[in-house]
mmCIF file of C-alpha atoms in Angstrom:
data_model
loop_
_atom_site.group_PDB
_atom_site.id
_atom_site.type_symbol
_atom_site.label_atom_id
_atom_site.label_comp_id
_atom_site.label_asym_id
_atom_site.label_seq_id
_atom_site.Cartn_x
_atom_site.Cartn_y
_atom_site.Cartn_z
ATOM 1 C CA MET A 24 -1.814 7.809 -37.991
ATOM 2 C CA LYS A 25 -2.167 4.183 -36.612
ATOM 3 C CA LYS A 26 0.635 4.737 -34.215
ATOM 4 C CA SER A 27 -0.936 8.008 -32.904
ATOM 5 C CA LEU A 28 -4.171 6.243 -32.415
ATOM 6 C CA LEU A 29 -2.617 3.365 -30.581
ATOM 7 C CA LEU A 30 -0.510 5.646 -28.388
ATOM 8 C CA GLY A 31 -3.566 7.768 -27.742
ATOM 9 C CA GLY A 32 -5.616 4.807 -26.717
ATOM 10 C CA ALA A 33 -2.813 3.530 -24.465
ATOM 11 C CA LEU A 34 -2.565 6.880 -22.818
ATOM 12 C CA LEU A 35 -6.312 7.066 -22.198
ATOM 13 C CA ALA A 36 -6.244 3.469 -20.787
ATOM 14 C CA ALA A 37 -3.386 4.307 -18.461
ATOM 15 C CA PHE A 38 -5.169 7.487 -17.255
ATOM 16 C CA VAL A 39 -8.439 5.588 -16.636
ATOM 17 C CA LEU A 40 -6.759 2.760 -14.816
ATOM 18 C CA CYS A 41 -4.903 5.174 -12.548
ATOM 19 C CA THR A 42 -7.973 7.178 -11.277
ATOM 20 C CA PRO A 43 -9.706 6.564 -7.923
ATOM 21 C CA ALA A 44 -12.972 5.511 -9.612
ATOM 22 C CA SER A 45 -11.304 2.480 -11.143
ATOM 23 C CA ARG A 46 -10.245 1.156 -7.581
ATOM 24 C CA ALA A 47 -13.477 -0.768 -7.291
ATOM 25 C CA ASP A 48 -12.654 -2.369 -10.711
ATOM 26 C CA SER A 49 -9.260 -3.396 -9.363
ATOM 27 C CA ALA A 50 -11.025 -5.798 -7.007
ATOM 28 C CA ARG A 51 -11.664 -8.010 -10.062
ATOM 29 C CA THR A 52 -8.192 -7.486 -11.635
ATOM 30 C CA LYS A 53 -5.811 -6.940 -8.677
ATOM 31 C CA PRO A 54 -2.278 -6.071 -9.817
ATOM 32 C CA ALA A 55 0.386 -8.658 -9.060
ATOM 33 C CA GLN A 56 2.441 -6.354 -6.954
ATOM 34 C CA PRO A 57 1.134 -4.136 -4.096
ATOM 35 C CA GLU A 58 0.464 -0.417 -4.975
ATOM 36 C CA ARG A 59 2.970 2.007 -3.447
ATOM 37 C CA ILE A 60 1.530 5.316 -2.462
ATOM 38 C CA ALA A 61 2.309 8.467 -0.408
ATOM 39 C CA HIS A 62 6.005 8.869 -1.157
ATOM 40 C CA GLY A 63 6.271 10.967 1.919
ATOM 41 C CA GLN A 64 3.073 13.022 1.378
ATOM 42 C CA GLU A 65 -0.048 12.917 3.452
ATOM 43 C CA VAL A 66 -2.488 10.293 2.250
ATOM 44 C CA ASN A 67 -6.073 9.425 3.031
ATOM 45 C CA LEU A 68 -6.116 5.698 3.446
ATOM 46 C CA GLN A 69 -9.783 5.462 2.979
ATOM 47 C CA ASP A 70 -9.150 6.381 -0.791
ATOM 48 C CA TYR A 71 -7.301 3.073 -1.139
ATOM 49 C CA LEU A 72 -9.754 0.654 0.568
ATOM 50 C CA VAL A 73 -11.285 -1.995 -1.796
ATOM 51 C CA PRO A 74 -14.842 -2.922 -0.814
ATOM 52 C CA GLY A 75 -15.123 -6.645 0.092
ATOM 53 C CA LYS A 76 -11.358 -7.041 0.667
ATOM 54 C CA THR A 77 -9.165 -6.963 3.687
ATOM 55 C CA VAL A 78 -6.632 -4.140 2.994
ATOM 56 C CA ILE A 79 -3.182 -4.199 4.664
ATOM 57 C CA PHE A 80 -1.428 -0.705 4.729
ATOM 58 C CA ASP A 81 2.365 -1.296 5.118
ATOM 59 C CA PHE A 82 4.106 1.864 6.197
ATOM 60 C CA THR A 83 7.528 1.318 4.905
ATOM 61 C CA SER A 84 10.893 2.891 3.640
ATOM 62 C CA GLU A 85 13.507 1.448 1.392
ATOM 63 C CA PHE A 86 15.987 2.461 4.006
ATOM 64 C CA CYS A 87 14.427 0.161 6.619
ATOM 65 C CA PRO A 88 16.000 -3.402 6.756
ATOM 66 C CA PRO A 89 13.040 -5.084 8.533
ATOM 67 C CA CYS A 90 10.747 -3.344 6.047
ATOM 68 C CA ARG A 91 12.704 -4.855 3.097
ATOM 69 C CA ALA A 92 12.824 -8.164 4.769
ATOM 70 C CA ILE A 93 9.134 -8.487 5.194
ATOM 71 C CA ALA A 94 8.217 -7.040 1.829
ATOM 72 C CA PRO A 95 8.642 -10.365 -0.095
ATOM 73 C CA HIS A 96 6.170 -12.048 2.412
ATOM 74 C CA LEU A 97 3.571 -9.245 1.874
ATOM 75 C CA HIS A 98 4.007 -9.313 -1.948
ATOM 76 C CA GLN A 99 3.386 -13.147 -1.768
ATOM 77 C CA LEU A 100 0.316 -12.638 0.463
ATOM 78 C CA HIS A 101 -0.961 -9.934 -1.971
ATOM 79 C CA ALA A 102 -0.411 -12.195 -4.976
ATOM 80 C CA LYS A 103 -1.956 -15.392 -3.565
ATOM 81 C CA ARG A 104 -4.949 -14.231 -1.520
ATOM 82 C CA ALA A 105 -7.784 -12.956 -3.635
ATOM 83 C CA ASP A 106 -9.470 -11.424 -0.350
ATOM 84 C CA VAL A 107 -6.368 -9.553 0.674
ATOM 85 C CA VAL A 108 -4.903 -6.306 -0.758
ATOM 86 C CA VAL A 109 -1.557 -4.924 0.245
ATOM 87 C CA VAL A 110 -0.790 -1.170 -0.128
ATOM 88 C CA GLU A 111 2.711 0.014 0.663
ATOM 89 C CA VAL A 112 2.766 3.512 2.310
ATOM 90 C CA ASP A 113 6.214 4.851 1.380
ATOM 91 C CA ILE A 114 7.110 7.419 4.165
ATOM 92 C CA ASN A 115 10.144 8.803 2.277
ATOM 93 C CA ARG A 116 9.863 11.963 0.294
ATOM 94 C CA PRO A 117 11.845 11.817 -2.900
ATOM 95 C CA GLY A 118 15.541 12.475 -2.438
ATOM 96 C CA VAL A 119 15.500 11.850 1.283
ATOM 97 C CA LYS A 120 18.212 9.316 2.279
ATOM 98 C CA GLY A 121 17.535 7.384 5.411
ATOM 99 C CA ILE A 122 14.194 6.884 7.098
ATOM 100 C CA ASP A 123 12.145 10.044 6.700
ATOM 101 C CA TRP A 124 10.647 10.419 10.187
ATOM 102 C CA SER A 125 9.900 14.111 9.398
ATOM 103 C CA SER A 126 7.811 13.344 6.179
ATOM 104 C CA PRO A 127 4.212 14.576 6.216
ATOM 105 C CA VAL A 128 2.906 11.014 6.153
ATOM 106 C CA ALA A 129 5.061 9.916 9.066
ATOM 107 C CA ARG A 130 3.870 12.952 11.127
ATOM 108 C CA GLN A 131 0.200 12.480 9.940
ATOM 109 C CA TYR A 132 0.129 8.861 11.337
ATOM 110 C CA GLY A 133 2.406 9.477 14.316
ATOM 111 C CA LEU A 134 4.862 6.846 13.216
ATOM 112 C CA GLU A 135 7.501 5.879 15.784
ATOM 113 C CA SER A 136 8.681 2.633 14.242
ATOM 114 C CA ILE A 137 8.287 0.753 10.902
ATOM 115 C CA PRO A 138 7.212 -1.485 9.421
ATOM 116 C CA HIS A 139 3.899 -0.376 10.796
ATOM 117 C CA PHE A 140 0.673 -1.888 9.758
ATOM 118 C CA LYS A 141 -2.979 -0.888 9.602
ATOM 119 C CA VAL A 142 -5.455 -3.705 8.648
ATOM 120 C CA PHE A 143 -8.906 -2.844 7.472
ATOM 121 C CA GLY A 144 -11.622 -5.364 7.159
ATOM 122 C CA PRO A 145 -13.820 -5.943 4.073
ATOM 123 C CA ASP A 146 -16.449 -3.599 5.652
ATOM 124 C CA GLY A 147 -13.857 -0.789 5.632
ATOM 125 C CA GLN A 148 -13.400 -0.619 9.271
ATOM 126 C CA LEU A 149 -10.063 -0.654 11.025
ATOM 127 C CA GLN A 150 -9.520 -4.082 12.388
ATOM 128 C CA ALA A 151 -6.009 -3.803 13.970
ATOM 129 C CA GLU A 152 -2.885 -1.601 13.843
ATOM 130 C CA GLY A 153 0.663 -1.664 15.175
ATOM 131 C CA GLN A 154 1.847 -4.695 17.054
ATOM 132 C CA GLU A 155 -1.617 -6.324 16.827
ATOM 133 C CA ALA A 156 -1.763 -5.921 13.175
ATOM 134 C CA ARG A 157 1.817 -7.314 12.684
ATOM 135 C CA VAL A 158 0.868 -10.387 14.565
ATOM 136 C CA LEU A 159 -2.298 -10.797 12.565
ATOM 137 C CA VAL A 160 -0.647 -10.046 9.121
ATOM 138 C CA THR A 161 2.340 -12.460 9.971
ATOM 139 C CA SER A 162 -0.067 -15.228 10.944
ATOM 140 C CA TRP A 163 -1.278 -15.246 7.271
ATOM 141 C CA PHE A 164 2.256 -15.892 5.928
ATOM 142 C CA GLU A 165 2.708 -19.312 4.577
#
C-alpha cells in the first residue's frame, strides 16, 4: 500500500510539473538542462516563454555538427545565468536520420540553416533572430 501511494504521488508530481501552468513556477526552479521540445512537430514558442526571463530558442538537430558543437555552451549559459532560459527546438521527427528539413516545425519557421536562434526578452517580445540572435547569444558565452 505504501509503495502504491508513493508511486501515485510521484506520478501526480510528474504530471503537475510537466503541464504548461507550471512553467511560471519553473522560473523559480529552473532545470539544470534546457528543455527539448517539438521533436519535428509544429510548436507555439509563446507557450515556452518565461515571464521576466530572456528565452533563447535554439532550433537544432542531433545530425547537425555545428548544433552539437554549440550545445555545451548553451547548456552552460542556461545553467549559470538565472535571467536566461534556453529551450532546444528539435526539428527532427522521431526516426528521421539526417537533418529533417521537411519536418512540420522546420517548415513552420521557414528554416534554411541551423543552428537558428530566436531570442525573446523578459517582456515576451522578440529581440533578435537568425544571425543577429547568434551574435547576441554567443556574446554571452564565457
